[in-house]
PDB file of C-alpha atoms in Angstrom:
ATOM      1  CA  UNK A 125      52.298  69.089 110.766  1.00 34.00           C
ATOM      2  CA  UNK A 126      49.468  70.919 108.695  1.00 34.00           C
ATOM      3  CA  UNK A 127      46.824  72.955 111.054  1.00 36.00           C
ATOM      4  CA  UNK A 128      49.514  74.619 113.225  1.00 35.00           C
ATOM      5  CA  UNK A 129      49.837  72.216 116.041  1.00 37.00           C
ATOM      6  CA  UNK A 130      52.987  72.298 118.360  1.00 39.00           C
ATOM      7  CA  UNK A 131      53.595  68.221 119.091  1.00 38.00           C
ATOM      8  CA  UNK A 132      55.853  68.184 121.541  1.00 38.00           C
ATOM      9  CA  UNK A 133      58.684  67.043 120.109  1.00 38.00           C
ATOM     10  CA  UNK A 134      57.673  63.984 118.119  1.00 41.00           C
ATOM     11  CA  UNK A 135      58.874  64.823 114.827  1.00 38.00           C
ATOM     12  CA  UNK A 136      62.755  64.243 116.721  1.00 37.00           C
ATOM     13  CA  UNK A 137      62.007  60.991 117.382  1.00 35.00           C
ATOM     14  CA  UNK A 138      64.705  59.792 115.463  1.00 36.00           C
ATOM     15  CA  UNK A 139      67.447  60.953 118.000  1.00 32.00           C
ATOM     16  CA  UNK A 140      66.351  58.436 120.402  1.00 34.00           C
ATOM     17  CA  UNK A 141      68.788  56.405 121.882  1.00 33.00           C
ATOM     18  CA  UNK A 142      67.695  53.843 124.549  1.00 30.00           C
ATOM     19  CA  UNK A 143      64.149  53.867 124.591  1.00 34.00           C
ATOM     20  CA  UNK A 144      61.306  51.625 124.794  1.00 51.00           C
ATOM     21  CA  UNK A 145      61.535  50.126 121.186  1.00 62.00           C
ATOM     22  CA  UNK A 146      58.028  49.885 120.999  1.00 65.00           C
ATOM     23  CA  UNK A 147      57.036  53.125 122.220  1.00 68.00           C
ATOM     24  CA  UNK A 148      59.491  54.481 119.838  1.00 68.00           C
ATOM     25  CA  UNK A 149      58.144  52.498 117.126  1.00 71.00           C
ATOM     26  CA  UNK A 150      54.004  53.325 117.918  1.00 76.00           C
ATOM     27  CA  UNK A 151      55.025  57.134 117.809  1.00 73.00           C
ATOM     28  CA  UNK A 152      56.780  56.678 114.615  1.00 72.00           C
ATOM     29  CA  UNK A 153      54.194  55.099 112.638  1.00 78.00           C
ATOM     30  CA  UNK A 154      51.828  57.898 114.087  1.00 76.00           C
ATOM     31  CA  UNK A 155      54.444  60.750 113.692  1.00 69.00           C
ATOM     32  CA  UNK A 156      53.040  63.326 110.603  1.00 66.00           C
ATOM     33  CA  UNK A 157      49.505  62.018 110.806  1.00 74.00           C
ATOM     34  CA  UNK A 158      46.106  64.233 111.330  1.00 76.00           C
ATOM     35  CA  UNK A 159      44.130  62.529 113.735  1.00 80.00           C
ATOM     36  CA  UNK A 160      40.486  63.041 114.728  1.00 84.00           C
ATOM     37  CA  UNK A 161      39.997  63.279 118.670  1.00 81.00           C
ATOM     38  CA  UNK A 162      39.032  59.504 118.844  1.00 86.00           C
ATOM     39  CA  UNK A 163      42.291  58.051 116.833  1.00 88.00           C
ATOM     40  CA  UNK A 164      44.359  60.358 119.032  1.00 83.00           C
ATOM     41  CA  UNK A 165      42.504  58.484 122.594  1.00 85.00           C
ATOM     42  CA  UNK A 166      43.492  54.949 119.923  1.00 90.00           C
ATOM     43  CA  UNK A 167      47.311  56.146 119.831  1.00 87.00           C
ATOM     44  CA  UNK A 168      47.833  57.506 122.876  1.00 82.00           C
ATOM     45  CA  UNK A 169      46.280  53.804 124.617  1.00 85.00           C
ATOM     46  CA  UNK A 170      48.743  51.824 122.000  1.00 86.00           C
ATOM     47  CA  UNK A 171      51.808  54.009 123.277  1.00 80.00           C
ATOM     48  CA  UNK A 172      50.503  53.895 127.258  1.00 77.00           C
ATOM     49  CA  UNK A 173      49.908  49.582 126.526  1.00 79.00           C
ATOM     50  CA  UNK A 174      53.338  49.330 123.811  1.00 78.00           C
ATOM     51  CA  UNK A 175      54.029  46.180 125.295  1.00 77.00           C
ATOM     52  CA  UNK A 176      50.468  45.046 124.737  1.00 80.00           C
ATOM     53  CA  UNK A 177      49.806  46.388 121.359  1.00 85.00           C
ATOM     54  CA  UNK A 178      50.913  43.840 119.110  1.00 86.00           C
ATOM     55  CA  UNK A 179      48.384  41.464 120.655  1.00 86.00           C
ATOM     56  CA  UNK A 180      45.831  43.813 120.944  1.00 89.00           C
ATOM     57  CA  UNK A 181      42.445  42.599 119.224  1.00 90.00           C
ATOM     58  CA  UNK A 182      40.319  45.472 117.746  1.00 91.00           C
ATOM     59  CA  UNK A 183      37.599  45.320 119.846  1.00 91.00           C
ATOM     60  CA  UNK A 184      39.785  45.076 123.286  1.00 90.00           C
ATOM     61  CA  UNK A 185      41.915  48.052 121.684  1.00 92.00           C
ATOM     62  CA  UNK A 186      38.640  49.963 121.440  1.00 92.00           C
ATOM     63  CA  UNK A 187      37.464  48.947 124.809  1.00 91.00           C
ATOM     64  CA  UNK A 188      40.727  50.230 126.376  1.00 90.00           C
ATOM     65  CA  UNK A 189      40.806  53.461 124.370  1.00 88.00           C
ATOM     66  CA  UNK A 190      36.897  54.260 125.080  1.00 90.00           C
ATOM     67  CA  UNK A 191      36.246  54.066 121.059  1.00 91.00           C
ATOM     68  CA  UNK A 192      33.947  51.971 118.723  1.00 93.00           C
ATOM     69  CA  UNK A 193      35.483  49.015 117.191  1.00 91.00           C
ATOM     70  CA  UNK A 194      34.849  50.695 113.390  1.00 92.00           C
ATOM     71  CA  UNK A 195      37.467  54.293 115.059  1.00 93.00           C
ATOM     72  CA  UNK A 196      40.328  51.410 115.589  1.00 94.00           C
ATOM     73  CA  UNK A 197      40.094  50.486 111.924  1.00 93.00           C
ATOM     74  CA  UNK A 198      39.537  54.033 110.581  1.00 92.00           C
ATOM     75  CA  UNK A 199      42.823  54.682 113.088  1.00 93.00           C
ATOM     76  CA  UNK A 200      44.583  51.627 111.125  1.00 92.00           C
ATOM     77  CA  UNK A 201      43.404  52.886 107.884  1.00 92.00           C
ATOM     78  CA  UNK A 202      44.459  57.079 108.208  1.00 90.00           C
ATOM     79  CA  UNK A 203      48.178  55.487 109.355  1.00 90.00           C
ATOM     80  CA  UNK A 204      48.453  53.985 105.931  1.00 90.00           C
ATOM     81  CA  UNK A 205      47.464  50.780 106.434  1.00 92.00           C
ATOM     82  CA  UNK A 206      44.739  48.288 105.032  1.00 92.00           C
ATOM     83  CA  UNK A 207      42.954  48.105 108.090  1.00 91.00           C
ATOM     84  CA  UNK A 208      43.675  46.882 111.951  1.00 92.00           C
ATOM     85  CA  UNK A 209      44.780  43.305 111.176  1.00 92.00           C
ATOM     86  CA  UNK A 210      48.043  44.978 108.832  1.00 91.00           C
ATOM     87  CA  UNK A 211      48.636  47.243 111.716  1.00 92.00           C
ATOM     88  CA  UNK A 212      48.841  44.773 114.043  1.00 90.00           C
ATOM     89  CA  UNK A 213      51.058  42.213 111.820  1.00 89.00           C
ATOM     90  CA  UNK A 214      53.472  45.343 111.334  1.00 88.00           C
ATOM     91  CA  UNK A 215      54.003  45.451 115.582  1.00 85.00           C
ATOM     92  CA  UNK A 216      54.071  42.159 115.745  1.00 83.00           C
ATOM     93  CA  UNK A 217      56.884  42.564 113.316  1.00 81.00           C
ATOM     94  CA  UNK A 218      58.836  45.381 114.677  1.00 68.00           C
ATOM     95  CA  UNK A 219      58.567  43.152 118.290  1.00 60.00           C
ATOM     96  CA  UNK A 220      60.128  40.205 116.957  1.00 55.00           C
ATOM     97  CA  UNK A 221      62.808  42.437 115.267  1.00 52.00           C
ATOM     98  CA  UNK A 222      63.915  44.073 118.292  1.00 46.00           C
ATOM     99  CA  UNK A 223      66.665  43.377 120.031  1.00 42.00           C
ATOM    100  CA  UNK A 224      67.567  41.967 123.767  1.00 40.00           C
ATOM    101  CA  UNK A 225      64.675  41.858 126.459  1.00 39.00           C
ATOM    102  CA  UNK A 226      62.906  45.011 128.310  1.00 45.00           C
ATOM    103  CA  UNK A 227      65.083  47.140 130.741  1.00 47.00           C
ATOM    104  CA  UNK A 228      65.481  45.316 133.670  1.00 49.00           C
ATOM    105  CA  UNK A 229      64.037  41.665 132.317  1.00 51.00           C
ATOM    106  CA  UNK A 230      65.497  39.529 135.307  1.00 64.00           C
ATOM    107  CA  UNK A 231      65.093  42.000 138.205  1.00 75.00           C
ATOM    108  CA  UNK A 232      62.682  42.240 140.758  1.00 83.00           C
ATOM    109  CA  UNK A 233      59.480  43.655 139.674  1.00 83.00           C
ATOM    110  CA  UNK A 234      60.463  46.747 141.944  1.00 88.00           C
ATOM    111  CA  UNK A 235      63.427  46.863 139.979  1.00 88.00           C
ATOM    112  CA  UNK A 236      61.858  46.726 136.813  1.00 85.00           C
ATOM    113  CA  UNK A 237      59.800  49.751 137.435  1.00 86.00           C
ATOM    114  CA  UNK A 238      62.608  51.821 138.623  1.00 91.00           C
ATOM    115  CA  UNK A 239      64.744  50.907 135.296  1.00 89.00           C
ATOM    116  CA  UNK A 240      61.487  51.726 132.750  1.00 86.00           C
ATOM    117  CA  UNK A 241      60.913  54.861 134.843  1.00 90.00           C
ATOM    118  CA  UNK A 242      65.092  55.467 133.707  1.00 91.00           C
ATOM    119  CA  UNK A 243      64.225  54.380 130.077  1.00 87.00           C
ATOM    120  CA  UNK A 244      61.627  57.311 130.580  1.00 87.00           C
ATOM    121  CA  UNK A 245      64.100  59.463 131.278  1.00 92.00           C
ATOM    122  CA  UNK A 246      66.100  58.630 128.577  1.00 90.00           C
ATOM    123  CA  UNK A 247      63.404  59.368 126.224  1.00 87.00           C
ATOM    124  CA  UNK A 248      62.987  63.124 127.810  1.00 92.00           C
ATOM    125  CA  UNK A 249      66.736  64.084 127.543  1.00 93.00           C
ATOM    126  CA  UNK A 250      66.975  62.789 124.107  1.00 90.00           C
ATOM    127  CA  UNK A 251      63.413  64.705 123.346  1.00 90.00           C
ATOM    128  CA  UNK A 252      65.933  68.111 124.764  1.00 94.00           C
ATOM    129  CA  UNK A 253      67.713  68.311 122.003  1.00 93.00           C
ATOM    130  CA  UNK A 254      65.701  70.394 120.715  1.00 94.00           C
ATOM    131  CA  UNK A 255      64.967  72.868 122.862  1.00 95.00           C
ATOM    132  CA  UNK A 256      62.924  74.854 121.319  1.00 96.00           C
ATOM    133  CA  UNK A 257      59.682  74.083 122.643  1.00 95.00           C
ATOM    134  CA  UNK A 258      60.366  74.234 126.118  1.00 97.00           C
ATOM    135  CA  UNK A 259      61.944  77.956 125.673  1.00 97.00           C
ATOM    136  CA  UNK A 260      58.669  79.264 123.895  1.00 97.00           C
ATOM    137  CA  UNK A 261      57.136  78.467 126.670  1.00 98.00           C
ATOM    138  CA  UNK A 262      59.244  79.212 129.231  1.00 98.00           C
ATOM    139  CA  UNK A 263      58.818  83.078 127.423  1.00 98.00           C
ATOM    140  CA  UNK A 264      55.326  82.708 127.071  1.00 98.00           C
ATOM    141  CA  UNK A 265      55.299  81.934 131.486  1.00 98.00           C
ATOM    142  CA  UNK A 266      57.418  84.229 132.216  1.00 98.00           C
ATOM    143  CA  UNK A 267      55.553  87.125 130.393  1.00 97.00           C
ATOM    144  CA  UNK A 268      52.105  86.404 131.939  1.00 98.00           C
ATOM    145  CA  UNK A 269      51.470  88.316 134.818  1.00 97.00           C
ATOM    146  CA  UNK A 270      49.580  86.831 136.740  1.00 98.00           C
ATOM    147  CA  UNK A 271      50.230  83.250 135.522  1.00 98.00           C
ATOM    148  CA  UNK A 272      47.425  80.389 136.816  1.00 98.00           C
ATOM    149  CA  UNK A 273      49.533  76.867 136.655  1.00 98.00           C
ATOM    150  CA  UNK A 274      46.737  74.392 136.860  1.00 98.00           C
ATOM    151  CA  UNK A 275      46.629  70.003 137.580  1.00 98.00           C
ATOM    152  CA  UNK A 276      43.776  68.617 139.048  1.00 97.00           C
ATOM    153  CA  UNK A 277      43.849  65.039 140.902  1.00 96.00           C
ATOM    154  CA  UNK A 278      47.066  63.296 139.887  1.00 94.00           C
ATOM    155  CA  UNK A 279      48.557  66.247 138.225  1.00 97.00           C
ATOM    156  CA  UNK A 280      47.695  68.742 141.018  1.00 97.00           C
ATOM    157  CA  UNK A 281      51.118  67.658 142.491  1.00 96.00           C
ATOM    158  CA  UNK A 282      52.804  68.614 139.670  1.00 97.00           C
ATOM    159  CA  UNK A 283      51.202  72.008 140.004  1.00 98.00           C
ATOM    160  CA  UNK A 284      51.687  72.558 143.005  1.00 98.00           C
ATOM    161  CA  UNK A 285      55.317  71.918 142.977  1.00 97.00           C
ATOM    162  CA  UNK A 286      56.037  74.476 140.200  1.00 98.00           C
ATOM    163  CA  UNK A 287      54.078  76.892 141.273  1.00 98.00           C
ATOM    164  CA  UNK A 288      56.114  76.694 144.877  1.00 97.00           C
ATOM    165  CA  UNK A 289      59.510  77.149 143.238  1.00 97.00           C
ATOM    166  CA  UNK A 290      57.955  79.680 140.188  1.00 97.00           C
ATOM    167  CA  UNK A 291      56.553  82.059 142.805  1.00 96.00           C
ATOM    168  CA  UNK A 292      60.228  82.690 143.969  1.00 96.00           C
ATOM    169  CA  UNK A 293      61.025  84.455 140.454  1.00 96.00           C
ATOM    170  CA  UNK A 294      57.289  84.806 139.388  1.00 97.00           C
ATOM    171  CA  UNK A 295      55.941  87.982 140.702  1.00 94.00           C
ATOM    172  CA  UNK A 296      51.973  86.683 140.681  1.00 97.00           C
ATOM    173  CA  UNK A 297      51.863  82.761 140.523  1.00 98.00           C
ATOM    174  CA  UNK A 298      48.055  81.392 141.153  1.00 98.00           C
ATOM    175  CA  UNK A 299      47.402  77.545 141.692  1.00 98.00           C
ATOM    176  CA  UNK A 300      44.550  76.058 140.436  1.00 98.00           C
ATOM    177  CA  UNK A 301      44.444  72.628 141.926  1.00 97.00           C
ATOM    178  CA  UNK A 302      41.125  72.512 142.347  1.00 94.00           C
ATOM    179  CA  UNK A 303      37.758  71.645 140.496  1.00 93.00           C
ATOM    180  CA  UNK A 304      34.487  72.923 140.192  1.00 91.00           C
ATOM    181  CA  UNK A 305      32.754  76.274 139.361  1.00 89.00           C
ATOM    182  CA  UNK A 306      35.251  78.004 141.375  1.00 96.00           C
ATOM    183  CA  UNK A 307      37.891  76.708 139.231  1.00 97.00           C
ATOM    184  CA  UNK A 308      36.263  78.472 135.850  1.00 97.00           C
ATOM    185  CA  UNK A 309      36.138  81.695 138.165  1.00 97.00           C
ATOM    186  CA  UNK A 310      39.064  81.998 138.831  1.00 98.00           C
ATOM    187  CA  UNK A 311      40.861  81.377 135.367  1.00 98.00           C
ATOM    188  CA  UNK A 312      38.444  83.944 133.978  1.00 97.00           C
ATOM    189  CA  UNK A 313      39.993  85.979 137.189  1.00 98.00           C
ATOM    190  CA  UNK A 314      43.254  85.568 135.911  1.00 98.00           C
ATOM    191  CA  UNK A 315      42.606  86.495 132.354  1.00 98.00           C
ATOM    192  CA  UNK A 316      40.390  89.648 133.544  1.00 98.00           C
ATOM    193  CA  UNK A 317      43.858  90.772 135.541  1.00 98.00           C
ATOM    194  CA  UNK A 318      46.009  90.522 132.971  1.00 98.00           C
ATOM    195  CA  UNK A 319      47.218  87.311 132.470  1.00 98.00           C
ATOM    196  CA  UNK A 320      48.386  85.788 128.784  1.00 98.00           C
ATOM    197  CA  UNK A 321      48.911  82.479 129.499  1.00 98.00           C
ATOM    198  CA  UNK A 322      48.222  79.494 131.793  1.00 98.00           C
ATOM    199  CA  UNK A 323      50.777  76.253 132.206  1.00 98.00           C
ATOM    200  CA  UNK A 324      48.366  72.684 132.704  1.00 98.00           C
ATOM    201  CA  UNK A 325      49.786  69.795 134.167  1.00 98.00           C
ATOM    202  CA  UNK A 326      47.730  66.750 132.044  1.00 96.00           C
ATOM    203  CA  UNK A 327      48.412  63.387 133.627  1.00 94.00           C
ATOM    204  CA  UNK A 328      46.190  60.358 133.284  1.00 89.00           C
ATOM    205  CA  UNK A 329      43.399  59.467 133.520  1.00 85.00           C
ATOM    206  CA  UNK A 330      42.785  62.990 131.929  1.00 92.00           C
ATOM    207  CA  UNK A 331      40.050  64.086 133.890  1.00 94.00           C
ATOM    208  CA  UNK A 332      36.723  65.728 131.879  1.00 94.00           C
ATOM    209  CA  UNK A 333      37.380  69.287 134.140  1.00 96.00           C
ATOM    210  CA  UNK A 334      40.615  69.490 132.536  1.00 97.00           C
ATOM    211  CA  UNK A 335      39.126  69.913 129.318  1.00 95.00           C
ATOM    212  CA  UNK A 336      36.570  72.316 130.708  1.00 96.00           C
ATOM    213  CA  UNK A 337      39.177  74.671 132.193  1.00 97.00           C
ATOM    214  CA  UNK A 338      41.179  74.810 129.293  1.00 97.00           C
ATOM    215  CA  UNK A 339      38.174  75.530 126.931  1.00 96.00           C
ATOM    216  CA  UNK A 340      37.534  78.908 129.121  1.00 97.00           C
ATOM    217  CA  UNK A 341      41.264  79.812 129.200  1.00 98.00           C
ATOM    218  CA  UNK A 342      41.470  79.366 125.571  1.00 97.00           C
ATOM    219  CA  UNK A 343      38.061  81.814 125.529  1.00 97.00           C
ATOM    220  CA  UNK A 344      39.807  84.207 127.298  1.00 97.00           C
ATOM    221  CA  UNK A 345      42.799  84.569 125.248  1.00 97.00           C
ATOM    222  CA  UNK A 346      45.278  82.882 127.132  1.00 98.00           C
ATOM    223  CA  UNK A 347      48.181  80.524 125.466  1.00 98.00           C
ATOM    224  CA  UNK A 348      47.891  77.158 126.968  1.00 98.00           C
ATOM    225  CA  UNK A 349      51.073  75.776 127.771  1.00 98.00           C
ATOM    226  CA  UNK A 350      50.616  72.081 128.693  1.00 97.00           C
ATOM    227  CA  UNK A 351      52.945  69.130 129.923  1.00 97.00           C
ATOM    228  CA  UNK A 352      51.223  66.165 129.332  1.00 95.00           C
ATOM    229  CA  UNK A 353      52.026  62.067 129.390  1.00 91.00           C
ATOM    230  CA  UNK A 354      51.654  62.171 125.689  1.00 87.00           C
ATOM    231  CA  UNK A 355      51.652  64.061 122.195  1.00 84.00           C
ATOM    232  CA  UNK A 356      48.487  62.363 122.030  1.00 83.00           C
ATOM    233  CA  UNK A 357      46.490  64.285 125.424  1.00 87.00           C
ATOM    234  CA  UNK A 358      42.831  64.199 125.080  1.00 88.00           C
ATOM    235  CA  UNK A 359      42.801  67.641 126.608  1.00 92.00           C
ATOM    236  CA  UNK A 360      45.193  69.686 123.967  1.00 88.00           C
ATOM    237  CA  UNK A 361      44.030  71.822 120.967  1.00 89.00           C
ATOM    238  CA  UNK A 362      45.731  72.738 117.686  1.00 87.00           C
ATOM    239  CA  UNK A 363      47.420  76.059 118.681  1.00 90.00           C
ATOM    240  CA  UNK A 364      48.438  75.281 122.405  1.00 94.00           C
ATOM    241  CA  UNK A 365      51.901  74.345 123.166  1.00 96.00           C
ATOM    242  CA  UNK A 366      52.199  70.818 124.276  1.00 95.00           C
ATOM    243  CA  UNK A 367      55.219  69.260 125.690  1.00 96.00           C
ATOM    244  CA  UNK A 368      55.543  65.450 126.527  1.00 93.00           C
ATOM    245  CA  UNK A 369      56.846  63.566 128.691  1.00 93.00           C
ATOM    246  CA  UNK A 370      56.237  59.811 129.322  1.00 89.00           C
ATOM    247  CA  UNK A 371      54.640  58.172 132.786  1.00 89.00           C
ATOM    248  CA  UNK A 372      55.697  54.839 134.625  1.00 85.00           C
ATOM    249  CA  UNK A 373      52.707  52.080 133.801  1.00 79.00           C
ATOM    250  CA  UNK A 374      54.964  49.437 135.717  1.00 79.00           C
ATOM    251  CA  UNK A 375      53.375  49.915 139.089  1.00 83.00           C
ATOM    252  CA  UNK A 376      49.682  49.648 140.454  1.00 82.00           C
ATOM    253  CA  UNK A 377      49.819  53.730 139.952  1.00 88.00           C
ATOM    254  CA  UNK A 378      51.525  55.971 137.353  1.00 88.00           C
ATOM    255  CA  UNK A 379      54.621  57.691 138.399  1.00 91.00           C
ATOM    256  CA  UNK A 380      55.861  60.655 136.656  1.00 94.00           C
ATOM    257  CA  UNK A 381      59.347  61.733 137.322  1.00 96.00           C
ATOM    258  CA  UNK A 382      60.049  62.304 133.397  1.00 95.00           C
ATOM    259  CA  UNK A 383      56.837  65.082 133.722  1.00 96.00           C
ATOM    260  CA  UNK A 384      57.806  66.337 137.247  1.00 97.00           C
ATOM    261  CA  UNK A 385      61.803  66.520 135.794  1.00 97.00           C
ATOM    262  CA  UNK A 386      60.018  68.377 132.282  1.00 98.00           C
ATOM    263  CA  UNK A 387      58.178  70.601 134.680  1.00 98.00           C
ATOM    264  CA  UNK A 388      61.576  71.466 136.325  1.00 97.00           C
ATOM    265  CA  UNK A 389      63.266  72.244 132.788  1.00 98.00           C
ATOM    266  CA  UNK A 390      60.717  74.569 131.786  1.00 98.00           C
ATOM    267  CA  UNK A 391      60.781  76.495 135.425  1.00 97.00           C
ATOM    268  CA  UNK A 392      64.322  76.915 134.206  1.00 97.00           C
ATOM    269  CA  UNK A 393      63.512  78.337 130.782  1.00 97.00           C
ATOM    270  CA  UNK A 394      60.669  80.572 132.509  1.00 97.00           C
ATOM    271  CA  UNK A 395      63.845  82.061 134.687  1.00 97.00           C
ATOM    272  CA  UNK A 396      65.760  82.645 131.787  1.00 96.00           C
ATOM    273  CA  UNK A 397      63.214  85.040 129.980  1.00 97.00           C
ATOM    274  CA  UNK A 398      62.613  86.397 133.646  1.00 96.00           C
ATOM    275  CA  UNK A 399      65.663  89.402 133.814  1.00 93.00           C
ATOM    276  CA  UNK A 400      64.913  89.687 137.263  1.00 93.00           C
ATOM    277  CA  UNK A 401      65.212  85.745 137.959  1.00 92.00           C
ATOM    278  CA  UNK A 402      68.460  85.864 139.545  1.00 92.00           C
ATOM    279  CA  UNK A 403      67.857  89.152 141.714  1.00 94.00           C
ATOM    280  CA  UNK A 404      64.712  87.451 143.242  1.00 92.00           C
ATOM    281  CA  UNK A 405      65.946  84.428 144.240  1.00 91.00           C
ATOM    282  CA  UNK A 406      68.873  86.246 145.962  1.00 93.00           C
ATOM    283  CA  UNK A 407      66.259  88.651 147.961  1.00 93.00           C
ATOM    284  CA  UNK A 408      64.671  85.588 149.162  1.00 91.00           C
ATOM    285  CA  UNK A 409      67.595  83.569 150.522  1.00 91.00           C
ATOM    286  CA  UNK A 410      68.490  86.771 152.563  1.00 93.00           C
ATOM    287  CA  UNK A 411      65.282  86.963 153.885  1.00 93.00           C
ATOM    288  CA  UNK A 412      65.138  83.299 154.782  1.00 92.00           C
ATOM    289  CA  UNK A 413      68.446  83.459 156.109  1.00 92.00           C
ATOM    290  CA  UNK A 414      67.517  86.471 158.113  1.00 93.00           C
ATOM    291  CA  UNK A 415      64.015  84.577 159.816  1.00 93.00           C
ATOM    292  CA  UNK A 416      66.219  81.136 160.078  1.00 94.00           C
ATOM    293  CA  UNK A 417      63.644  79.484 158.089  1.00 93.00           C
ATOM    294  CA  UNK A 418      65.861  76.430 156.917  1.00 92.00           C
ATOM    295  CA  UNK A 419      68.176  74.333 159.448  1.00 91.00           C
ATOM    296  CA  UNK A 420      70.928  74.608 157.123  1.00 71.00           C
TER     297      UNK A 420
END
């Protein structure tokens, strides 16, 4: 894609295997396309609503992605098409055309959100074929000393759980799970020690300190390494590394085991380009072993 921009992995969309066909499909018609801020908020809310989309009118599309009614048809319009109505016929389309039901159409609804969550999943390891991505970053972790991992609200789990397991092989891991003026201090903190790069955790809704943070990381010089929900996060910039990974939508909150299971794989890259990983890890199960720290 012209202008630089690391996507994730969208442009291997076509080794998918099971996936959500409409998901599949959105990202596909977007796949190789510049969009403006606003038309990426348009495509990221048709991928996050697939299911929806096809019956979408332009003004509730708008309303859902936080847009003007006149971004949904410019949106229609840079994809190729005549305007909104011709996007939405060529959904509509691609619905009828698919084949069988959603994962999981007769289960339980409890069911049914367990067996997307899989489809998720699905999407991810098919996504790691191409690993790439994830190893660029792992080497671009690995060589920042210290290295700041930030997620704030829903996402600060996410941080907080890599930078548990990364500070076993990681010599200086910093969590930044919190918001605020503090927050801004101590990413400039981490740049004025030495670090090169700083790993975000983007989950929805996306929230506006996000953006903030990584605007003063990016001042500083670091490489922004982010997983997000989406190729499509609000929060990224042409030059960072961005690597997606889909959430759940089928419950009353998101759940994100595909980004909590992406965040694992790149921990695992990060000890790769660490030569030390391995020697680390050993030094601390001694010492745990040695206190009787775990019960077995």
């Amino acid at each position: 894609m012209p202008g630089g921009r690391s996507w994730g992995w969208c442009g291997g969309l076509h080794r998918l295997g099971r996936v959500e066909e409409s998901s599949a499909r959105l990202l596909k018609l977007v796949e190789g396309h510049r969009l403006t801020p606003a038309q990426r908020r348009i495509a990221h809310c048709l991928v996050r609503r697939a299911a929806d989309a096809p019956f979408l009118s332009s003004v509730e599309l708008a309303e859902l992605a936080g847009v003007s009614q006149p971004s949904v048809t410019r949106f229609a319009v840079a994809l190729g098409f005549d305007g909104y109505p011709a996007l939405r016929r060529a959904l509509r389309e691609g619905a009828e055309e698919a084949p069988g039901a959603r994962a999981g159409g007769g289960a339980h609804p409890y069911q049914q959100a367990v067996l997307a969550e899989i489809e998720q999943l699905r999407v991810l390891a098919a996504q790691l074929a191409d690993p790439g991505p994830v190893e660029r970053a792992g080497r671009l972790l690995a060589g920042s000393r210290p290295l700041p991992v930030l997620g704030l609200r829903a996402a600060a789990a996410q941080a907080r759980g890599f930078g548990y397991f990364a500070a076993k092989v990681h010599p200086d891991v910093r969590v930044l799970d919190e918001g605020g003026s503090v927050l801004l201090d101590r990413i400039e903190a981490a740049a004025a020690a030495g670090a090169g790069a700083l790993l975000c955790f983007a989950l929805p809704r996306h929230p506006r300190e996000v953006r903030e943070a990584l605007a003063v990381a990016r001042r500083a010089g670091l490489s922004v390494v982010t997983v997000a929900d989406s190729a499509f996060a609000p929060v990224a910039e042409p030059g960072d590394v961005l690597l997606a990974a889909p959430v759940g939508t089928a419950l009353s909150f998101d759940t994100a085991a595909a980004p909590m299971m992406l965040g694992r794989v790149l921990l695992e890259a990060m000890c790769d380009a660490l030569p030390d990983a391995q020697t680390r890890l050993e030094e601390f199960d001694a010492r745990a072993e040695e206190r009787g720290v775990f019960l077995g």
